[in-house]
mmCIF file of C-alpha atoms and ligand atoms in Angstrom:
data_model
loop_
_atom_site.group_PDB
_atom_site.id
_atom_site.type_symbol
_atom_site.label_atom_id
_atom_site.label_comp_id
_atom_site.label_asym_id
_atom_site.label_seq_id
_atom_site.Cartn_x
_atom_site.Cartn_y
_atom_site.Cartn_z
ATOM 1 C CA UNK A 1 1.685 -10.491 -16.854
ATOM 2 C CA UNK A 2 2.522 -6.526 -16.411
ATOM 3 C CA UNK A 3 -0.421 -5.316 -13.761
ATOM 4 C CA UNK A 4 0.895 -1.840 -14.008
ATOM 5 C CA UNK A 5 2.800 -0.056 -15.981
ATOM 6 C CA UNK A 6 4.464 3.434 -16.315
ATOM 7 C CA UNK A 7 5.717 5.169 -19.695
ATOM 8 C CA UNK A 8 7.660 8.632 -20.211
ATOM 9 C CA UNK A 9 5.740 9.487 -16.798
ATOM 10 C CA UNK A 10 5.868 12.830 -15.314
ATOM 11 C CA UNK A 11 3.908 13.577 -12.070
ATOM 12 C CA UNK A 12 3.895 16.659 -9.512
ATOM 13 C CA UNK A 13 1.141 19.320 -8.738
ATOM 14 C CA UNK A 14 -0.183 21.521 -11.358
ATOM 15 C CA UNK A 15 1.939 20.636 -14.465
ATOM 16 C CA UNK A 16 4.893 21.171 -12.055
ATOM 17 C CA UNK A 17 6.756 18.072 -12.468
ATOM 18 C CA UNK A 18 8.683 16.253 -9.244
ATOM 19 C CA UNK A 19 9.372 13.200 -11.000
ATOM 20 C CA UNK A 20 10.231 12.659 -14.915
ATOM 21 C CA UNK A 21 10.889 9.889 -17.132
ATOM 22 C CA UNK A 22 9.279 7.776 -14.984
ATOM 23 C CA UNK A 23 9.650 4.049 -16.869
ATOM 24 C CA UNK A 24 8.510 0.533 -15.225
ATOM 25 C CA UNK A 25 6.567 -2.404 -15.477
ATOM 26 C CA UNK A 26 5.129 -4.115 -12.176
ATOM 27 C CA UNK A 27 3.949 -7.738 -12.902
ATOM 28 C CA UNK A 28 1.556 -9.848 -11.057
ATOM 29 C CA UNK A 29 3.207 -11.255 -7.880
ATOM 30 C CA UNK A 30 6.039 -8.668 -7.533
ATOM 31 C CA UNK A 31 6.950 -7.319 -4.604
ATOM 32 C CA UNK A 32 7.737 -3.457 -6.041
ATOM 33 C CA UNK A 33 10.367 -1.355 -3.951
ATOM 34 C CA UNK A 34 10.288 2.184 -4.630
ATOM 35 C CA UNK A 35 13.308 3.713 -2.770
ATOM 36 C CA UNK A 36 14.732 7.123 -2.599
ATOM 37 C CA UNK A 37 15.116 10.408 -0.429
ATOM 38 C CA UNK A 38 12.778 12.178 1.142
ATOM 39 C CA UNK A 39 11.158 14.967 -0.487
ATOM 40 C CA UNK A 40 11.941 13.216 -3.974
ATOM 41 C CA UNK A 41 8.385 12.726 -5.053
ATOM 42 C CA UNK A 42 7.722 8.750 -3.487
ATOM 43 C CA UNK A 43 4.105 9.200 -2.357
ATOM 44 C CA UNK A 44 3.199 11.447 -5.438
ATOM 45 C CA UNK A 45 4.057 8.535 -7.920
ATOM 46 C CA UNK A 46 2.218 6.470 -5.996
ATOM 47 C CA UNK A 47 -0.814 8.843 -5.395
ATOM 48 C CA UNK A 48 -0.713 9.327 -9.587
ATOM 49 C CA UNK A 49 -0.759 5.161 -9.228
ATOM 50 C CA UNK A 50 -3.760 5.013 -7.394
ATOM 51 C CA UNK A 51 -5.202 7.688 -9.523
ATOM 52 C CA UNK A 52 -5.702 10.324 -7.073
ATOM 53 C CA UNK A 53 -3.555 12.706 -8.490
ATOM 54 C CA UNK A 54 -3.214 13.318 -12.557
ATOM 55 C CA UNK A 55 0.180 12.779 -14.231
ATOM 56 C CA UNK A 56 1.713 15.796 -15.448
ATOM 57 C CA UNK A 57 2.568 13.943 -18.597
ATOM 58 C CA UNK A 58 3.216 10.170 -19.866
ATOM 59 C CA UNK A 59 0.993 7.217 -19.430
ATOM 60 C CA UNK A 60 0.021 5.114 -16.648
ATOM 61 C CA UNK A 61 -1.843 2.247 -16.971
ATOM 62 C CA UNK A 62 -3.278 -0.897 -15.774
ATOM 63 C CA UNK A 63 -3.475 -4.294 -17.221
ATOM 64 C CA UNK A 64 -5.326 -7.237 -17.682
ATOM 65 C CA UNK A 65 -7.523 -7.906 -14.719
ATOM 66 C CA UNK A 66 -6.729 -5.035 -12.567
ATOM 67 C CA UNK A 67 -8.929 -1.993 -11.664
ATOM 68 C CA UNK A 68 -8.241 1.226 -10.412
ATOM 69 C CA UNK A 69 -10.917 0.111 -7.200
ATOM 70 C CA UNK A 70 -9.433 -3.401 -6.967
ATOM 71 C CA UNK A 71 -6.226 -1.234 -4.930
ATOM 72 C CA UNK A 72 -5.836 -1.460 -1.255
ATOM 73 C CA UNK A 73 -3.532 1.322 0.119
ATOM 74 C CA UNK A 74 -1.789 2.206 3.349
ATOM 75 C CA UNK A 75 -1.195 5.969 3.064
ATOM 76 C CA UNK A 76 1.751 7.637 4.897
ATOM 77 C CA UNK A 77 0.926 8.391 8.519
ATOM 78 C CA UNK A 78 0.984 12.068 10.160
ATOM 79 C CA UNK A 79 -0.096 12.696 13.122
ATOM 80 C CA UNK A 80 -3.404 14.354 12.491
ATOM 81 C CA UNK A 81 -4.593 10.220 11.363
ATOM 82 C CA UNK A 82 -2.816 8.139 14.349
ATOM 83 C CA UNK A 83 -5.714 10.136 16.158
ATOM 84 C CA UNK A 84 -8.405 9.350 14.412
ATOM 85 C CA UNK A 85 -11.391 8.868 17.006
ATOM 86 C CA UNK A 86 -12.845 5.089 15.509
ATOM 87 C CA UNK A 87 -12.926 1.498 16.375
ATOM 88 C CA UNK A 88 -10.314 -0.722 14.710
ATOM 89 C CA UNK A 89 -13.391 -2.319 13.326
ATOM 90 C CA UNK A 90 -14.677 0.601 11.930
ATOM 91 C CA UNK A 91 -11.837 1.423 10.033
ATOM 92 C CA UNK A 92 -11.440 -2.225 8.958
ATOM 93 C CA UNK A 93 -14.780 -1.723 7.572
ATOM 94 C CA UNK A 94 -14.686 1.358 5.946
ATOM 95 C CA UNK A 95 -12.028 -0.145 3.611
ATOM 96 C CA UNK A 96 -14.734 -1.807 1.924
ATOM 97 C CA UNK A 97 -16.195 1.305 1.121
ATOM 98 C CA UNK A 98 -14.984 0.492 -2.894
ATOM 99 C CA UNK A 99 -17.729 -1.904 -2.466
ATOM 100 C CA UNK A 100 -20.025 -0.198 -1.338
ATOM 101 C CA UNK A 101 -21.849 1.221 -4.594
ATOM 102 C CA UNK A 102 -25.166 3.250 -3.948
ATOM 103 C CA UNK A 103 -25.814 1.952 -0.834
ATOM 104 C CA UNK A 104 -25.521 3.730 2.393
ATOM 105 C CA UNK A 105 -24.932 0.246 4.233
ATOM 106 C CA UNK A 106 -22.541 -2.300 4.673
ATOM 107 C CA UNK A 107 -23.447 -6.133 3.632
ATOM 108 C CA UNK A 108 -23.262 -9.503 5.505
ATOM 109 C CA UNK A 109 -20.707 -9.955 3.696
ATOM 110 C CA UNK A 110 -18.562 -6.791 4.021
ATOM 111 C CA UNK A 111 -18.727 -6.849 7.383
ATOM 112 C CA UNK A 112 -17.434 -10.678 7.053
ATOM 113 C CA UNK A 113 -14.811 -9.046 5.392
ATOM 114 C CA UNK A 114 -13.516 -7.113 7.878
ATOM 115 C CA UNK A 115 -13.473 -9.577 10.501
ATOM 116 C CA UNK A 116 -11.405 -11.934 8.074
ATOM 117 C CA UNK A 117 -8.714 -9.505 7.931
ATOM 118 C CA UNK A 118 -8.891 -8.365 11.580
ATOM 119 C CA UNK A 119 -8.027 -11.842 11.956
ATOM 120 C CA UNK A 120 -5.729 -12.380 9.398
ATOM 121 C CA UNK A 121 -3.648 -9.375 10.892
ATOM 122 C CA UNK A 122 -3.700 -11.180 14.395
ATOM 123 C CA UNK A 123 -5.670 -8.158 15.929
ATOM 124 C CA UNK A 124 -9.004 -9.814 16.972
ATOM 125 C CA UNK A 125 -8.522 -8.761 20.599
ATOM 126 C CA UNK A 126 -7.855 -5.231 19.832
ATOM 127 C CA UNK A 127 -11.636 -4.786 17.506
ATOM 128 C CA UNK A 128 -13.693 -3.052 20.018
ATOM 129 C CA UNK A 129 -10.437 -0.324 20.794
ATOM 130 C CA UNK A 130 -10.091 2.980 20.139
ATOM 131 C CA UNK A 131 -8.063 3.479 17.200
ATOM 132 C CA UNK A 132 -5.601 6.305 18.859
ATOM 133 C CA UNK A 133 -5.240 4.338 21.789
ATOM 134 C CA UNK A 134 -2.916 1.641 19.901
ATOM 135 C CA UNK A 135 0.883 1.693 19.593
ATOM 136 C CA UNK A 136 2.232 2.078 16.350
ATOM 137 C CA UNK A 137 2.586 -1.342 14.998
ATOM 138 C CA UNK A 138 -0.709 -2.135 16.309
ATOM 139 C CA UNK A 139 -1.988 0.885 14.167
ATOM 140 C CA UNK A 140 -0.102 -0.218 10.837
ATOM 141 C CA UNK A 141 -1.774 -4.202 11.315
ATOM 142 C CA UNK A 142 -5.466 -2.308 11.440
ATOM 143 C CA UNK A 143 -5.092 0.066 8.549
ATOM 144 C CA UNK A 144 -2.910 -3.017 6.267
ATOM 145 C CA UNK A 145 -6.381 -5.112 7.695
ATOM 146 C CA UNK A 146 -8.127 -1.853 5.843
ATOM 147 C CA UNK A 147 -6.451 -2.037 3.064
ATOM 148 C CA UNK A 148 -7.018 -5.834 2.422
ATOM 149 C CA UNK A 149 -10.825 -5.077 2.493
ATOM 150 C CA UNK A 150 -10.545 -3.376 -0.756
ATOM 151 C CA UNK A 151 -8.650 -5.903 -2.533
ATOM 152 C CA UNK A 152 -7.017 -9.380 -3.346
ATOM 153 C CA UNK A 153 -4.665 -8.368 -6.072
ATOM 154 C CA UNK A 154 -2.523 -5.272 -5.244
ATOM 155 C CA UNK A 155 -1.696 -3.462 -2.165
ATOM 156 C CA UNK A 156 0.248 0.006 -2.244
ATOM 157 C CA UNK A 157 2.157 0.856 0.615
ATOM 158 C CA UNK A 158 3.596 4.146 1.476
ATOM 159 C CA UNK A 159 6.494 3.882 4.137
ATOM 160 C CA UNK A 160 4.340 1.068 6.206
ATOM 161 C CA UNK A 161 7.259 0.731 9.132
ATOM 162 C CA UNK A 162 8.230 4.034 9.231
ATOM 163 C CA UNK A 163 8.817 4.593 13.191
ATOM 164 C CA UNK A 164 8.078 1.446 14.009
ATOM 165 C CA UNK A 165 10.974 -0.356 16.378
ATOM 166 C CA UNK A 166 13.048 -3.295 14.948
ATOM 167 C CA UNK A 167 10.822 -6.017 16.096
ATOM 168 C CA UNK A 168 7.621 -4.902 15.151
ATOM 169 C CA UNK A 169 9.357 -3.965 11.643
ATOM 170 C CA UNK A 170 10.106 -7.462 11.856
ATOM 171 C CA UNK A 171 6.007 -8.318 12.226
ATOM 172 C CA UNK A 172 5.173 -6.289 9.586
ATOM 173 C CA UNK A 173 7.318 -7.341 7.106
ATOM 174 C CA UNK A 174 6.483 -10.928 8.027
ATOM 175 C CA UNK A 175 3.173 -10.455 6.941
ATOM 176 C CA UNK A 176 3.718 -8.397 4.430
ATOM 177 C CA UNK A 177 5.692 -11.437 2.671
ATOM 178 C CA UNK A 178 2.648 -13.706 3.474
ATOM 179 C CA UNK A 179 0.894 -11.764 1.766
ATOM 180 C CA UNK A 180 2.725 -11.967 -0.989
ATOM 181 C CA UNK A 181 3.420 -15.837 -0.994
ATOM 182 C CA UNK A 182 -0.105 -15.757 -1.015
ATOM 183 C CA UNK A 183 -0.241 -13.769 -4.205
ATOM 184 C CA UNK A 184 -0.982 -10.143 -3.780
ATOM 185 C CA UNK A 185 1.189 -7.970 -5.439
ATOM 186 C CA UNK A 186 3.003 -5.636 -3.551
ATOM 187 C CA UNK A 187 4.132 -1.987 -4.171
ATOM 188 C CA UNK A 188 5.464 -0.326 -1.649
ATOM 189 C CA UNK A 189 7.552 2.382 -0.450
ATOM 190 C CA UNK A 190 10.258 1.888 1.964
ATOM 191 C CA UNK A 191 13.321 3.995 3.562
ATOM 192 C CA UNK A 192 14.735 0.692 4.896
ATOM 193 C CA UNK A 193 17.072 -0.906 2.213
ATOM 194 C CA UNK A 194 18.478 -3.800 4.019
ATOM 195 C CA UNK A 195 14.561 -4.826 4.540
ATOM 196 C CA UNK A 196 14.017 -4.069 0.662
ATOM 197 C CA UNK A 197 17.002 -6.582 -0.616
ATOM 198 C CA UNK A 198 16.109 -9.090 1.401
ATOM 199 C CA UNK A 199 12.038 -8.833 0.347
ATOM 200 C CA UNK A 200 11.844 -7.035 -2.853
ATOM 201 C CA UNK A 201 11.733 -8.753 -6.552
ATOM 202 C CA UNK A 202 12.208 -5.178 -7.655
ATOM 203 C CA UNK A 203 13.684 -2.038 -6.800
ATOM 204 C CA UNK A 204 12.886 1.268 -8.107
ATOM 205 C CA UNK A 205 15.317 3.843 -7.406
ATOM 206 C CA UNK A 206 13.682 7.765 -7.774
ATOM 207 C CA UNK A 207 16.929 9.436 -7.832
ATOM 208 C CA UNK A 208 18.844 6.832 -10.358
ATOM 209 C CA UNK A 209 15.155 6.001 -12.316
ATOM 210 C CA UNK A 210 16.981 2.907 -12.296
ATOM 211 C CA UNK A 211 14.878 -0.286 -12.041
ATOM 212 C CA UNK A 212 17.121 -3.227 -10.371
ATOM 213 C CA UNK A 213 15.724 -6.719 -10.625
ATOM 214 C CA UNK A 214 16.532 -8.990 -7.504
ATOM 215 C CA UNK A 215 14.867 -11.725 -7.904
ATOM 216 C CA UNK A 216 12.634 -13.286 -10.721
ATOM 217 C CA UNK A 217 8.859 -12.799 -9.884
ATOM 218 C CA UNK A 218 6.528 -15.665 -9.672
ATOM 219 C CA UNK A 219 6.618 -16.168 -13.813
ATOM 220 C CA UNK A 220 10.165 -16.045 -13.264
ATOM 221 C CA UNK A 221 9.874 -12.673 -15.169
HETATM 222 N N1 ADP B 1 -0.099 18.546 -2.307
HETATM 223 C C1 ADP B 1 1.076 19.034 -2.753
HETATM 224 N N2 ADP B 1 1.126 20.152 -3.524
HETATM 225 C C2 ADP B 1 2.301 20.642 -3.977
HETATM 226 N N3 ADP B 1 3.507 20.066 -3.730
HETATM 227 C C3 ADP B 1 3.517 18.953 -2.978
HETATM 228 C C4 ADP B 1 2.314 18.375 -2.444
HETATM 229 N N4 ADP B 1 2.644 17.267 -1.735
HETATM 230 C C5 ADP B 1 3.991 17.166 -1.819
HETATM 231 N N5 ADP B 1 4.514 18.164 -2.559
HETATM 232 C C6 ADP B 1 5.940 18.368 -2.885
HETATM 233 O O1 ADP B 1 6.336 17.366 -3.808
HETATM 234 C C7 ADP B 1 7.652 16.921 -3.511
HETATM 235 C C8 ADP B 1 7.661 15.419 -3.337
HETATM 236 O O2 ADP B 1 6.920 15.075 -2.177
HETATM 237 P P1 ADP B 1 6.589 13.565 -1.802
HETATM 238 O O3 ADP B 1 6.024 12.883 -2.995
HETATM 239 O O4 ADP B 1 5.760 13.609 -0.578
HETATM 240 O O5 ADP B 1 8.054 12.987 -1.486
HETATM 241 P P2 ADP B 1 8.499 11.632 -0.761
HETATM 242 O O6 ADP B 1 7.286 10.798 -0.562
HETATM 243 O O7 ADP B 1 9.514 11.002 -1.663
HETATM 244 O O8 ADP B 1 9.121 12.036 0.539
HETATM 245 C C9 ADP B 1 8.125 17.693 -2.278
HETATM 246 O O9 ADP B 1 8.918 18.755 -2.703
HETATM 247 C C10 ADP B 1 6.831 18.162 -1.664
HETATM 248 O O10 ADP B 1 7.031 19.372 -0.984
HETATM 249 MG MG1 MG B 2 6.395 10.117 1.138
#
């Protein structure tokens, strides 16, 4: 069952396009690669995914049983967010913001939420910290514990291990596979190709627009 899919896509900034002739289908379950170099136009396909940026021309849409606010994303770090000035559990919780409708509070059951994930990302100890007081990998498990608030289907990911060191790329990817075993589908972009073989049912390469299958999906699609 295709989830998302992209035809004769364009997408850029202000009718400029960065990327052309853009063609996939994710399905439910896959674990999406998209590889290429930097500066190729990665995290503007993906911000046209999530629907925070218009294509410059083509279609993208979703499919059967998934909604534009049924999305968790981990955006690319810069420095300016590894300081934010929060508690991990209040930027757990404000991934449930989706959720959160006209009113100006969170629910029992929101806040239930969070602490699900916080434990599901193995960072109970670290709730009560200052956000910009964590190391890196520590950082990453909090805002994928974000993310997760916001959905049970899909969960884009731009560059999650980028700077991380081997082991704690290790972590990550560990539960990022969980995750999937579970059932979430997975988009995400990564620089780290030996990673993406080993993990990915598909890869998309920007600079080829080539779309390699590695393994079959869950439908065996
Ligand atoms: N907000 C923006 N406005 C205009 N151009 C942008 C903007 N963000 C990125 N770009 C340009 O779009 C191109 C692709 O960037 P990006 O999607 O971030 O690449 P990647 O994620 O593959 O490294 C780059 O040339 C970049 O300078
Ligand atoms: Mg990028």
């Amino acid at each position: 069952m295709a989830v998302l899919k992209a035809k004769d896509l364009a997408v850029g900034y202000e009718s400029q396009a960065v990327l052309d002739n853009i063609n996939f289908e994710i399905n439910s379950g896959d674990y999406f690669c998209i590889v290429g170099e930097n500066g190729s136009g990665k995290s503007t396909l993906m911000k046209t995914m999530l629907g925070l940026i218009s294509p410059v021309s083509g279609e993208i849409s979703f499919a059967e049983g998934l909604e534009k606010n049924e999305i968790g994303y981990l955006p690319q770090q810069s420095d300016v967010q590894r300081d934010f000035p929060a508690s991990v559990y209040e930027i757990v919780l404000s991934g449930c913001q989706n959720g959160l409708g006209k009113r100006f509070f969170y629910s029992k059951e929101q806040k239930a939420l969070a602490l699900d994930n916080i434990k599901k990302m193995g960072i109970e100890k670290l709730k009560s910290r200052c956000y910009r007081e964590l190391s890196g990998g520590q950082q990453q498990r909090v805002l994928l514990a974000r993310a997760l608030c916001a959905t049970k289907k899909a969960l884009l990911l731009d560059e999650p291990v980028a700077g991380l060191d081997p082991q704690v790329t290790e972590e990550m990817y560990e539960l990022i596979k969980q995750l999937n075993d579970d059932g979430m589908t997975i988009i995400m972009i990564s620089h780290d190709l030996v990673n993406v073989q080993n993990y990915a049912t598909k890869i998309f390469d920007v600079n080829s627009m080539k779309v390699t299958t590695i393994k079959a999906d869950k439908e065996g699609k």
